[in-house]
Short mmCIF file of C-alpha atoms in Angstrom, two decimals:
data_model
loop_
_atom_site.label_atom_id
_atom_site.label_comp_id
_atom_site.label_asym_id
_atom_site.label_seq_id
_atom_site.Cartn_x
_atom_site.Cartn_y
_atom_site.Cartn_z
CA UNK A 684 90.52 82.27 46.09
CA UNK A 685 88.85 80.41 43.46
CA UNK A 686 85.90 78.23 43.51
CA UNK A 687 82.17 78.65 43.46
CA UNK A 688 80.03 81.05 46.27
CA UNK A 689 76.94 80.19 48.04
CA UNK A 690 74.43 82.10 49.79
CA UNK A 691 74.39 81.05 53.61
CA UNK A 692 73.42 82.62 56.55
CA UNK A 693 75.49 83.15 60.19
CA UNK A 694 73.76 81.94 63.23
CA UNK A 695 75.56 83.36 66.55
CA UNK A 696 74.52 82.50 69.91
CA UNK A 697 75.73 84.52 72.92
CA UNK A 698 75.96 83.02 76.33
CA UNK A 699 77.88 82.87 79.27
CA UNK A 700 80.26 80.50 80.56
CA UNK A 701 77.99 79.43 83.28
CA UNK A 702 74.85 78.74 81.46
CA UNK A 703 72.84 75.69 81.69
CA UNK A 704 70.57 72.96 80.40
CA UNK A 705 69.54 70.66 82.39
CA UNK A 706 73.10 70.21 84.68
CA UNK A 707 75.13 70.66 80.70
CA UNK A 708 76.58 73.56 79.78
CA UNK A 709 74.24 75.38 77.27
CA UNK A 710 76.59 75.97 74.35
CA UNK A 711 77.90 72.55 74.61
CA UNK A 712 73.78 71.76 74.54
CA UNK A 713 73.42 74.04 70.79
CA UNK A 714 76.54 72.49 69.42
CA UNK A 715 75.36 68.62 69.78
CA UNK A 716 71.14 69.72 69.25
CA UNK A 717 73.14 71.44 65.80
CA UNK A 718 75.05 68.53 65.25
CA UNK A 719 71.95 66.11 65.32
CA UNK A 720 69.75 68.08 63.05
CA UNK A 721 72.71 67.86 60.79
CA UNK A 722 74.22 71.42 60.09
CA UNK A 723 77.35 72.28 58.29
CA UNK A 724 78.98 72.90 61.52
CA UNK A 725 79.73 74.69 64.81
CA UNK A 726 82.09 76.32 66.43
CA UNK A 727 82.45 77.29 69.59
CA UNK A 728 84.65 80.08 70.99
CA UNK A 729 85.60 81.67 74.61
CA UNK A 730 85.78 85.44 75.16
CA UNK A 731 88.73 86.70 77.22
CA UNK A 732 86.30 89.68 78.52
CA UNK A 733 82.95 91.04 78.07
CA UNK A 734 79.36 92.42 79.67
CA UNK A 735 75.80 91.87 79.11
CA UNK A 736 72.62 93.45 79.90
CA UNK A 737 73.52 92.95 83.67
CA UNK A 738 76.37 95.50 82.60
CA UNK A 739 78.65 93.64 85.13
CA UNK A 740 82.26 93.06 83.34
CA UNK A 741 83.49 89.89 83.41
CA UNK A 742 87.86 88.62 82.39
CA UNK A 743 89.83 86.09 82.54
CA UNK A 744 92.28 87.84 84.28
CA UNK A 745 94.34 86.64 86.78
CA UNK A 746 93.49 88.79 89.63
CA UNK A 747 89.43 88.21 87.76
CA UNK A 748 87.15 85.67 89.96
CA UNK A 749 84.41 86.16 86.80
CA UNK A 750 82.98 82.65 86.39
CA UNK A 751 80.44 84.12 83.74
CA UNK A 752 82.86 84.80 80.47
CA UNK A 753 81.32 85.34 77.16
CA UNK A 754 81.05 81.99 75.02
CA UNK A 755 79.75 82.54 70.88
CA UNK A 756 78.40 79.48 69.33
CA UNK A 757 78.92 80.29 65.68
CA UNK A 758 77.17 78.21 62.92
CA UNK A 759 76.88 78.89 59.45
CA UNK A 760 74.25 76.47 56.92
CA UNK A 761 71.99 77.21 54.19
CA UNK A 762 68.91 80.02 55.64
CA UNK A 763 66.47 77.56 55.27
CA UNK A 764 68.35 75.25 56.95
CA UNK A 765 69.74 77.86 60.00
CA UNK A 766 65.84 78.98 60.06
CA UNK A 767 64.58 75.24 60.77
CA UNK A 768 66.80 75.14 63.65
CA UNK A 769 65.70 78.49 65.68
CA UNK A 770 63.10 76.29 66.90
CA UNK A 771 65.82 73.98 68.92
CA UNK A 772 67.02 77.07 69.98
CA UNK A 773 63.27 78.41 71.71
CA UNK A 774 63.26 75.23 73.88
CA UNK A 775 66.06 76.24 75.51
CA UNK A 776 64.94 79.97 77.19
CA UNK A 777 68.22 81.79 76.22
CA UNK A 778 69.04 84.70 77.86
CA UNK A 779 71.97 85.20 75.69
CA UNK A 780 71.99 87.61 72.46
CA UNK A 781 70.98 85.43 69.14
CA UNK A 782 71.91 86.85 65.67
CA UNK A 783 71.68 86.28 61.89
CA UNK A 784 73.71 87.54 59.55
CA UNK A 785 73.72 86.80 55.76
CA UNK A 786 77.08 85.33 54.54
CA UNK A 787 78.49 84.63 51.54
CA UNK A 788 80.35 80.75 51.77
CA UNK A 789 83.10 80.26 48.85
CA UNK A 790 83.41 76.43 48.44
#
């Protein structure tokens, strides 16, 4: 793939399904707070199965009444940029797993 590469770094939120902000779910709550202090972008994606630190296992399953399933938040900016939004992220009291990761982003 040709074309120039950037530093960046990864910013992944991990929360469940049912988390909240103020009666909105909370990833839907990082993706538009990332959205107005005008990052690259965000994705959001649903897990088909996981646990936390409750250790409780939670699946989409048929048979599976788990209303809790594992939802990433995955947004990837310039580290200065990624690091002036961890703020944002304080004001909300996460209980979910937050990660950086350095990336390299081929434009």
């Amino acid at each position: 793939m040709a074309g120039t590469t950037v530093n960046g770094l990864r910013l992944t939120i991990l929360v469940g399904e049912g988390d909240r902000w103020r009666h909105r779910p909370m990833y839907t709550e990082i993706v538009h707070r990332a959205h107005a202090a005008g990052l690259a972008g965000a994705s959001v994606l649903r897990g088909v199965e996981g646990f936390g630190t409750h250790s409780r296992i939670h699946t989409d399953r048929l048979l599976s009444l788990a209303e809790e399933l594992p939802m990433m938040v995955v947004i990837v900016d310039a580290e200065e940029r990624i690091r002036g939004f961890l703020p944002q992220l304080a004001e909300l009291s996460l209980e979910g797993l937050v990660m950086l990761d350095p990336v390299e982003v081929l434009r």
